[in-house]
Amino acid sequence: MSRFVRASKYRHVFGQNAKKEYGFENVKVTNSAWDTNIISASGQYISVNWNSSGGGAFSILPLPSPFNATNGFPHKLPDSLPLARGHTATVLDTDWSPHNDSIVASGGEDGKTMIWKVEASAFEGWGTDGWEAQDFDPVLRIDASARKVGQVLFHPTASNVLATASGDALVKLWDLANPEEPRSVLSGHGDIIQSLTFNPTGTLLVTTCRDRKLRLFDPRAGGDPVRVNDGHSGIKGSRIVWMGEHDRIATTGFSKMSERQAGIWELGNLDNLKTLSLDQSAGVVMPFWSDNNILFLAGKGDGNIRYYEYESDSLFSLSEYKSSDPQRGMCFLPRRALNVSECEIARAYKVYGSTIEPIAFIVPRKADSFQSDIFPPAPSSEPSLSASEFFNGKTAPANYVNLADGTTVSGAVPAPATPSIAKPTRTLTASLPSPAPAPSPIYVPSTPAPAPEPTPVAAPSSPVLTRGQSSDSGLRDDNAKLAAELREAREKIRNLELQVESLRANARKAAQLLDS
């Protein structure tokens, strides 16, 4: 056995479950067998799919903390409490807006998608004499599908943009300000869509499907995917999550022999780079990504949560949170709402039995000051784009917030979690025009025009250390700037490639129609 231990600042991360009175009990969790996380969280509230009579409903509750009790709120929920009613059939999924902690979307078996806005006054007087439960009312109803809506997902950078995945094997993107018709429809799935995820800027979307395929879409172009490849070989539930600023996707699924797996995939051809065998259990594995370069894996029916550090297309096991209580569902808190004074790098909300339990993942540190090396900037609640700007083809990087002082930086890039700083190198980047508006999914040219190839030009020379420089701070700043420019150029190249692929696919369809 090797005597050498891999260096990592997260090697000693441990999961700390909350005291019993810090969570919630008497939670009436849905009995639906549909595979979603059951629970979702914003920076202020959580939502839980509820077991209710007379139609579908979900609960909205104040955000519990693993470090203290929720002020003025009962630990044991009353039998009758305010619910978000409005669906005529079971609620299957909920998702909170990344830009407003009070707005949540829901999708149900009735084919409806609804938007709800939570007022803080709704929780005043809970449990006091004479208190009566007042249900929440939706602020918007959308007829999303003739069949069930299995997943809802807000766009990460554009405000009021929502994606829905429905039982007709379609993903639809909606402008919530003009919800009469979807702005884009993504097709090509051969079976039920199992999960979907955006990249950090929302210019790409990837799905997993029961036909065991991975599909990469340009969400604004609509139509068929621009990349398709085989995913996990087992037919049981597969999940997907984008790995932050990396051009990588993490998936969980099953092999043909029903072995649970986790995989890493690259974007070029959706090729598999790494497959990790987990165990032979039957529960679907829910993946969660943290910008600390940590991938959390929580299996349904398991009591444990595995977590791995990503580096150089490999997953290195850090540790495992263990519990005797098997989880039915789980979600993670947005990183901007973490308790940095407790060195909390991630927080999970676990649903088991009739209980919701907060779990803090903590890096043990003795220092009282802010630990900048374990807290890269977190995605901000400020959107980068409006819905109209996004659907008209504009692209903007996500806004980030510095967890030390709460300041927001437009287009900031999270600091890398690796301890070493790479030396600056001379890099070739492409000089590209601004991305054009997304093409219509039905485009019929008489002859397909060749796609313009980007002309590479040399980037400005990288900074070189000289003897007279006083510190490494200038080098780090210049290196970060070059990395940001390179990342932006690559993003533009990917956008152009996706648009070209979409045009070519539509041209091929047109040619087939003309020949028939």
mmCIF file with all atom_site columns, C-alpha atoms in Angstrom, residues 232-388:
data_model
loop_
_atom_site.group_PDB
_atom_site.id
_atom_site.type_symbol
_atom_site.label_atom_id
_atom_site.label_alt_id
_atom_site.label_comp_id
_atom_site.label_asym_id
_atom_site.label_entity_id
_atom_site.label_seq_id
_atom_site.pdbx_PDB_ins_code
_atom_site.Cartn_x
_atom_site.Cartn_y
_atom_site.Cartn_z
_atom_site.occupancy
_atom_site.B_iso_or_equiv
_atom_site.pdbx_formal_charge
_atom_site.auth_seq_id
_atom_site.auth_comp_id
_atom_site.auth_asym_id
_atom_site.auth_atom_id
_atom_site.pdbx_PDB_model_num
ATOM 1   C CA . HIS A 1 232 ? -25.274 4.094  -19.249 1.00 0.00 ? 232 HIS A CA 1
ATOM 2   C CA . SER A 1 233 ? -26.280 0.724  -20.651 1.00 0.00 ? 233 SER A CA 1
ATOM 3   C CA . GLY A 1 234 ? -28.895 -0.077 -17.990 1.00 0.00 ? 234 GLY A CA 1
ATOM 4   C CA . ILE A 1 235 ? -32.511 1.004  -18.517 1.00 0.00 ? 235 ILE A CA 1
ATOM 5   C CA . LYS A 1 236 ? -33.074 2.081  -14.895 1.00 0.00 ? 236 LYS A CA 1
ATOM 6   C CA . GLY A 1 237 ? -33.037 5.743  -13.929 1.00 0.00 ? 237 GLY A CA 1
ATOM 7   C CA . SER A 1 238 ? -30.119 7.893  -15.095 1.00 0.00 ? 238 SER A CA 1
ATOM 8   C CA . ARG A 1 239 ? -29.330 11.387 -13.806 1.00 0.00 ? 239 ARG A CA 1
ATOM 9   C CA . ILE A 1 240 ? -27.097 14.166 -15.105 1.00 0.00 ? 240 ILE A CA 1
ATOM 10  C CA . VAL A 1 241 ? -25.398 17.299 -13.740 1.00 0.00 ? 241 VAL A CA 1
ATOM 11  C CA . TRP A 1 242 ? -23.086 19.854 -15.365 1.00 0.00 ? 242 TRP A CA 1
ATOM 12  C CA . MET A 1 243 ? -19.672 20.061 -13.711 1.00 0.00 ? 243 MET A CA 1
ATOM 13  C CA . GLY A 1 244 ? -19.539 23.824 -13.238 1.00 0.00 ? 244 GLY A CA 1
ATOM 14  C CA . GLU A 1 245 ? -17.092 25.725 -15.468 1.00 0.00 ? 245 GLU A CA 1
ATOM 15  C CA . HIS A 1 246 ? -15.523 22.508 -16.742 1.00 0.00 ? 246 HIS A CA 1
ATOM 16  C CA . ASP A 1 247 ? -16.514 21.275 -20.198 1.00 0.00 ? 247 ASP A CA 1
ATOM 17  C CA . ARG A 1 248 ? -17.607 18.059 -18.571 1.00 0.00 ? 248 ARG A CA 1
ATOM 18  C CA . ILE A 1 249 ? -20.842 16.346 -17.576 1.00 0.00 ? 249 ILE A CA 1
ATOM 19  C CA . ALA A 1 250 ? -21.325 13.902 -14.706 1.00 0.00 ? 250 ALA A CA 1
ATOM 20  C CA . THR A 1 251 ? -23.965 11.182 -14.881 1.00 0.00 ? 251 THR A CA 1
ATOM 21  C CA . THR A 1 252 ? -25.236 8.377  -12.694 1.00 0.00 ? 252 THR A CA 1
ATOM 22  C CA . GLY A 1 253 ? -26.955 5.256  -13.946 1.00 0.00 ? 253 GLY A CA 1
ATOM 23  C CA . PHE A 1 254 ? -26.814 1.492  -14.174 1.00 0.00 ? 254 PHE A CA 1
ATOM 24  C CA . SER A 1 255 ? -24.879 -1.081 -16.169 1.00 0.00 ? 255 SER A CA 1
ATOM 25  C CA . LYS A 1 256 ? -26.523 -3.985 -17.999 1.00 0.00 ? 256 LYS A CA 1
ATOM 26  C CA . MET A 1 257 ? -25.864 -6.063 -14.895 1.00 0.00 ? 257 MET A CA 1
ATOM 27  C CA . SER A 1 258 ? -27.734 -3.476 -12.731 1.00 0.00 ? 258 SER A CA 1
ATOM 28  C CA . GLU A 1 259 ? -24.528 -2.182 -11.158 1.00 0.00 ? 259 GLU A CA 1
ATOM 29  C CA . ARG A 1 260 ? -24.750 1.451  -10.102 1.00 0.00 ? 260 ARG A CA 1
ATOM 30  C CA . GLN A 1 261 ? -22.273 3.718  -11.893 1.00 0.00 ? 261 GLN A CA 1
ATOM 31  C CA . ALA A 1 262 ? -21.051 7.308  -12.076 1.00 0.00 ? 262 ALA A CA 1
ATOM 32  C CA . GLY A 1 263 ? -19.547 8.640  -15.293 1.00 0.00 ? 263 GLY A CA 1
ATOM 33  C CA . ILE A 1 264 ? -17.726 11.685 -16.674 1.00 0.00 ? 264 ILE A CA 1
ATOM 34  C CA . TRP A 1 265 ? -18.324 12.764 -20.295 1.00 0.00 ? 265 TRP A CA 1
ATOM 35  C CA . GLU A 1 266 ? -16.725 15.348 -22.555 1.00 0.00 ? 266 GLU A CA 1
ATOM 36  C CA . LEU A 1 267 ? -18.714 17.714 -24.776 1.00 0.00 ? 267 LEU A CA 1
ATOM 37  C CA . GLY A 1 268 ? -17.098 17.210 -28.190 1.00 0.00 ? 268 GLY A CA 1
ATOM 38  C CA . ASN A 1 269 ? -18.767 13.899 -29.030 1.00 0.00 ? 269 ASN A CA 1
ATOM 39  C CA . LEU A 1 270 ? -20.272 13.117 -25.620 1.00 0.00 ? 270 LEU A CA 1
ATOM 40  C CA . ASP A 1 271 ? -17.580 10.457 -25.203 1.00 0.00 ? 271 ASP A CA 1
ATOM 41  C CA . ASN A 1 272 ? -17.164 8.739  -21.877 1.00 0.00 ? 272 ASN A CA 1
ATOM 42  C CA . LEU A 1 273 ? -13.937 9.683  -20.092 1.00 0.00 ? 273 LEU A CA 1
ATOM 43  C CA . LYS A 1 274 ? -14.375 7.856  -16.813 1.00 0.00 ? 274 LYS A CA 1
ATOM 44  C CA . THR A 1 275 ? -16.812 5.322  -15.375 1.00 0.00 ? 275 THR A CA 1
ATOM 45  C CA . LEU A 1 276 ? -16.816 4.575  -11.665 1.00 0.00 ? 276 LEU A CA 1
ATOM 46  C CA . SER A 1 277 ? -18.540 1.454  -10.349 1.00 0.00 ? 277 SER A CA 1
ATOM 47  C CA . LEU A 1 278 ? -20.385 2.109  -7.082  1.00 0.00 ? 278 LEU A CA 1
ATOM 48  C CA . ASP A 1 279 ? -22.321 -0.961 -5.868  1.00 0.00 ? 279 ASP A CA 1
ATOM 49  C CA . GLN A 1 280 ? -25.192 -3.322 -6.664  1.00 0.00 ? 280 GLN A CA 1
ATOM 50  C CA . SER A 1 281 ? -27.996 -1.446 -4.878  1.00 0.00 ? 281 SER A CA 1
ATOM 51  C CA . ALA A 1 282 ? -31.270 -0.743 -6.665  1.00 0.00 ? 282 ALA A CA 1
ATOM 52  C CA . GLY A 1 283 ? -31.918 2.920  -5.811  1.00 0.00 ? 283 GLY A CA 1
ATOM 53  C CA . VAL A 1 284 ? -31.346 5.724  -8.309  1.00 0.00 ? 284 VAL A CA 1
ATOM 54  C CA . VAL A 1 285 ? -28.230 7.781  -7.495  1.00 0.00 ? 285 VAL A CA 1
ATOM 55  C CA . MET A 1 286 ? -28.788 11.569 -7.282  1.00 0.00 ? 286 MET A CA 1
ATOM 56  C CA . PRO A 1 287 ? -25.689 13.594 -8.318  1.00 0.00 ? 287 PRO A CA 1
ATOM 57  C CA . PHE A 1 288 ? -24.973 17.118 -7.012  1.00 0.00 ? 288 PHE A CA 1
ATOM 58  C CA . TRP A 1 289 ? -22.076 19.334 -8.096  1.00 0.00 ? 289 TRP A CA 1
ATOM 59  C CA . SER A 1 290 ? -20.306 21.933 -5.952  1.00 0.00 ? 290 SER A CA 1
ATOM 60  C CA . ASP A 1 291 ? -17.970 24.555 -7.420  1.00 0.00 ? 291 ASP A CA 1
ATOM 61  C CA . ASN A 1 292 ? -15.366 23.327 -4.942  1.00 0.00 ? 292 ASN A CA 1
ATOM 62  C CA . ASN A 1 293 ? -14.850 20.606 -7.601  1.00 0.00 ? 293 ASN A CA 1
ATOM 63  C CA . ILE A 1 294 ? -16.729 18.121 -5.427  1.00 0.00 ? 294 ILE A CA 1
ATOM 64  C CA . LEU A 1 295 ? -19.331 15.678 -6.740  1.00 0.00 ? 295 LEU A CA 1
ATOM 65  C CA . PHE A 1 296 ? -21.837 14.393 -4.152  1.00 0.00 ? 296 PHE A CA 1
ATOM 66  C CA . LEU A 1 297 ? -23.649 11.109 -4.836  1.00 0.00 ? 297 LEU A CA 1
ATOM 67  C CA . ALA A 1 298 ? -26.734 10.191 -2.798  1.00 0.00 ? 298 ALA A CA 1
ATOM 68  C CA . GLY A 1 299 ? -28.596 6.987  -3.593  1.00 0.00 ? 299 GLY A CA 1
ATOM 69  C CA . LYS A 1 300 ? -32.311 6.632  -2.973  1.00 0.00 ? 300 LYS A CA 1
ATOM 70  C CA . GLY A 1 301 ? -32.845 4.042  -0.278  1.00 0.00 ? 301 GLY A CA 1
ATOM 71  C CA . ASP A 1 302 ? -29.280 4.581  0.995   1.00 0.00 ? 302 ASP A CA 1
ATOM 72  C CA . GLY A 1 303 ? -28.334 6.208  4.261   1.00 0.00 ? 303 GLY A CA 1
ATOM 73  C CA . ASN A 1 304 ? -24.941 7.332  3.005   1.00 0.00 ? 304 ASN A CA 1
ATOM 74  C CA . ILE A 1 305 ? -23.723 10.200 0.812   1.00 0.00 ? 305 ILE A CA 1
ATOM 75  C CA . ARG A 1 306 ? -20.475 9.665  -1.084  1.00 0.00 ? 306 ARG A CA 1
ATOM 76  C CA . TYR A 1 307 ? -18.396 12.611 -2.214  1.00 0.00 ? 307 TYR A CA 1
ATOM 77  C CA . TYR A 1 308 ? -15.518 12.798 -4.671  1.00 0.00 ? 308 TYR A CA 1
ATOM 78  C CA . GLU A 1 309 ? -13.086 15.500 -5.755  1.00 0.00 ? 309 GLU A CA 1
ATOM 79  C CA . TYR A 1 310 ? -12.731 16.015 -9.497  1.00 0.00 ? 310 TYR A CA 1
ATOM 80  C CA . GLU A 1 311 ? -9.283  16.541 -10.975 1.00 0.00 ? 311 GLU A CA 1
ATOM 81  C CA . SER A 1 312 ? -7.832  15.744 -14.424 1.00 0.00 ? 312 SER A CA 1
ATOM 82  C CA . ASP A 1 313 ? -10.894 13.785 -15.553 1.00 0.00 ? 313 ASP A CA 1
ATOM 83  C CA . SER A 1 314 ? -10.749 11.536 -12.510 1.00 0.00 ? 314 SER A CA 1
ATOM 84  C CA . LEU A 1 315 ? -12.849 11.285 -9.357  1.00 0.00 ? 315 LEU A CA 1
ATOM 85  C CA . PHE A 1 316 ? -10.926 10.884 -6.102  1.00 0.00 ? 316 PHE A CA 1
ATOM 86  C CA . SER A 1 317 ? -12.914 9.615  -3.143  1.00 0.00 ? 317 SER A CA 1
ATOM 87  C CA . LEU A 1 318 ? -12.860 12.030 -0.193  1.00 0.00 ? 318 LEU A CA 1
ATOM 88  C CA . SER A 1 319 ? -15.102 10.408 2.386   1.00 0.00 ? 319 SER A CA 1
ATOM 89  C CA . GLU A 1 320 ? -18.653 9.280  3.035   1.00 0.00 ? 320 GLU A CA 1
ATOM 90  C CA . TYR A 1 321 ? -21.450 10.571 5.225   1.00 0.00 ? 321 TYR A CA 1
ATOM 91  C CA . LYS A 1 322 ? -23.148 7.594  6.855   1.00 0.00 ? 322 LYS A CA 1
ATOM 92  C CA . SER A 1 323 ? -26.574 7.280  8.394   1.00 0.00 ? 323 SER A CA 1
ATOM 93  C CA . SER A 1 324 ? -28.978 4.481  9.246   1.00 0.00 ? 324 SER A CA 1
ATOM 94  C CA . ASP A 1 325 ? -31.940 6.451  7.848   1.00 0.00 ? 325 ASP A CA 1
ATOM 95  C CA . PRO A 1 326 ? -32.512 5.759  4.118   1.00 0.00 ? 326 PRO A CA 1
ATOM 96  C CA . GLN A 1 327 ? -33.233 8.875  2.091   1.00 0.00 ? 327 GLN A CA 1
ATOM 97  C CA . ARG A 1 328 ? -36.203 9.197  -0.252  1.00 0.00 ? 328 ARG A CA 1
ATOM 98  C CA . GLY A 1 329 ? -35.093 12.505 -1.697  1.00 0.00 ? 329 GLY A CA 1
ATOM 99  C CA . MET A 1 330 ? -32.446 15.178 -1.364  1.00 0.00 ? 330 MET A CA 1
ATOM 100 C CA . CYS A 1 331 ? -31.429 18.626 -2.547  1.00 0.00 ? 331 CYS A CA 1
ATOM 101 C CA . PHE A 1 332 ? -28.518 20.996 -1.947  1.00 0.00 ? 332 PHE A CA 1
ATOM 102 C CA . LEU A 1 333 ? -28.608 24.622 -0.839  1.00 0.00 ? 333 LEU A CA 1
ATOM 103 C CA . PRO A 1 334 ? -27.408 27.353 -3.255  1.00 0.00 ? 334 PRO A CA 1
ATOM 104 C CA . ARG A 1 335 ? -23.810 28.102 -2.257  1.00 0.00 ? 335 ARG A CA 1
ATOM 105 C CA . ARG A 1 336 ? -24.444 31.822 -1.764  1.00 0.00 ? 336 ARG A CA 1
ATOM 106 C CA . ALA A 1 337 ? -26.605 30.932 1.287   1.00 0.00 ? 337 ALA A CA 1
ATOM 107 C CA . LEU A 1 338 ? -23.989 28.816 3.114   1.00 0.00 ? 338 LEU A CA 1
ATOM 108 C CA . ASN A 1 339 ? -22.739 29.593 6.619   1.00 0.00 ? 339 ASN A CA 1
ATOM 109 C CA . VAL A 1 340 ? -19.121 30.514 5.836   1.00 0.00 ? 340 VAL A CA 1
ATOM 110 C CA . SER A 1 341 ? -18.339 31.301 9.484   1.00 0.00 ? 341 SER A CA 1
ATOM 111 C CA . GLU A 1 342 ? -18.747 27.578 10.209  1.00 0.00 ? 342 GLU A CA 1
ATOM 112 C CA . CYS A 1 343 ? -16.581 26.623 7.180   1.00 0.00 ? 343 CYS A CA 1
ATOM 113 C CA . GLU A 1 344 ? -19.672 25.036 5.599   1.00 0.00 ? 344 GLU A CA 1
ATOM 114 C CA . ILE A 1 345 ? -18.817 24.322 1.947   1.00 0.00 ? 345 ILE A CA 1
ATOM 115 C CA . ALA A 1 346 ? -22.102 22.539 1.105   1.00 0.00 ? 346 ALA A CA 1
ATOM 116 C CA . ARG A 1 347 ? -25.460 21.768 2.723   1.00 0.00 ? 347 ARG A CA 1
ATOM 117 C CA . ALA A 1 348 ? -27.870 18.961 1.918   1.00 0.00 ? 348 ALA A CA 1
ATOM 118 C CA . TYR A 1 349 ? -31.533 18.603 2.859   1.00 0.00 ? 349 TYR A CA 1
ATOM 119 C CA . LYS A 1 350 ? -32.434 14.965 3.287   1.00 0.00 ? 350 LYS A CA 1
ATOM 120 C CA . VAL A 1 351 ? -35.976 13.568 3.234   1.00 0.00 ? 351 VAL A CA 1
ATOM 121 C CA . TYR A 1 352 ? -36.489 10.281 5.080   1.00 0.00 ? 352 TYR A CA 1
ATOM 122 C CA . GLY A 1 353 ? -39.655 8.855  6.609   1.00 0.00 ? 353 GLY A CA 1
ATOM 123 C CA . SER A 1 354 ? -41.646 11.896 7.733   1.00 0.00 ? 354 SER A CA 1
ATOM 124 C CA . THR A 1 355 ? -38.548 14.010 8.496   1.00 0.00 ? 355 THR A CA 1
ATOM 125 C CA . ILE A 1 356 ? -36.498 16.700 6.752   1.00 0.00 ? 356 ILE A CA 1
ATOM 126 C CA . GLU A 1 357 ? -32.930 16.839 8.052   1.00 0.00 ? 357 GLU A CA 1
ATOM 127 C CA . PRO A 1 358 ? -30.275 19.474 7.219   1.00 0.00 ? 358 PRO A CA 1
ATOM 128 C CA . ILE A 1 359 ? -26.723 18.131 6.791   1.00 0.00 ? 359 ILE A CA 1
ATOM 129 C CA . ALA A 1 360 ? -23.750 20.506 6.780   1.00 0.00 ? 360 ALA A CA 1
ATOM 130 C CA . PHE A 1 361 ? -20.514 19.520 5.024   1.00 0.00 ? 361 PHE A CA 1
ATOM 131 C CA . ILE A 1 362 ? -17.695 21.230 6.887   1.00 0.00 ? 362 ILE A CA 1
ATOM 132 C CA . VAL A 1 363 ? -13.973 21.683 6.363   1.00 0.00 ? 363 VAL A CA 1
ATOM 133 C CA . PRO A 1 364 ? -12.396 21.620 9.851   1.00 0.00 ? 364 PRO A CA 1
ATOM 134 C CA . ARG A 1 365 ? -10.457 24.853 10.352  1.00 0.00 ? 365 ARG A CA 1
ATOM 135 C CA . LYS A 1 366 ? -9.340  26.551 13.556  1.00 0.00 ? 366 LYS A CA 1
ATOM 136 C CA . ALA A 1 367 ? -9.034  30.058 12.130  1.00 0.00 ? 367 ALA A CA 1
ATOM 137 C CA . ASP A 1 368 ? -11.932 32.493 12.723  1.00 0.00 ? 368 ASP A CA 1
ATOM 138 C CA . SER A 1 369 ? -11.317 34.567 9.586   1.00 0.00 ? 369 SER A CA 1
ATOM 139 C CA . PHE A 1 370 ? -12.881 33.928 6.166   1.00 0.00 ? 370 PHE A CA 1
ATOM 140 C CA . GLN A 1 371 ? -11.225 30.958 4.448   1.00 0.00 ? 371 GLN A CA 1
ATOM 141 C CA . SER A 1 372 ? -10.956 32.187 0.862   1.00 0.00 ? 372 SER A CA 1
ATOM 142 C CA . ASP A 1 373 ? -9.211  29.046 -0.409  1.00 0.00 ? 373 ASP A CA 1
ATOM 143 C CA . ILE A 1 374 ? -12.263 26.845 0.237   1.00 0.00 ? 374 ILE A CA 1
ATOM 144 C CA . PHE A 1 375 ? -14.928 29.364 -0.817  1.00 0.00 ? 375 PHE A CA 1
ATOM 145 C CA . PRO A 1 376 ? -14.680 30.253 -4.525  1.00 0.00 ? 376 PRO A CA 1
ATOM 146 C CA . PRO A 1 377 ? -17.199 32.886 -5.703  1.00 0.00 ? 377 PRO A CA 1
ATOM 147 C CA . ALA A 1 378 ? -20.743 31.508 -5.842  1.00 0.00 ? 378 ALA A CA 1
ATOM 148 C CA . PRO A 1 379 ? -23.392 32.095 -8.540  1.00 0.00 ? 379 PRO A CA 1
ATOM 149 C CA . SER A 1 380 ? -25.198 35.315 -7.702  1.00 0.00 ? 380 SER A CA 1
ATOM 150 C CA . SER A 1 381 ? -28.940 35.890 -7.503  1.00 0.00 ? 381 SER A CA 1
ATOM 151 C CA . GLU A 1 382 ? -28.593 38.700 -10.070 1.00 0.00 ? 382 GLU A CA 1
ATOM 152 C CA . PRO A 1 383 ? -29.460 37.531 -13.603 1.00 0.00 ? 383 PRO A CA 1
ATOM 153 C CA . SER A 1 384 ? -27.111 38.308 -16.489 1.00 0.00 ? 384 SER A CA 1
ATOM 154 C CA . LEU A 1 385 ? -29.828 38.489 -19.152 1.00 0.00 ? 385 LEU A CA 1
ATOM 155 C CA . SER A 1 386 ? -33.506 39.090 -19.593 1.00 0.00 ? 386 SER A CA 1
ATOM 156 C CA . ALA A 1 387 ? -35.634 36.406 -21.220 1.00 0.00 ? 387 ALA A CA 1
ATOM 157 C CA . SER A 1 388 ? -35.973 38.433 -24.438 1.00 0.00 ? 388 SER A CA 1
#
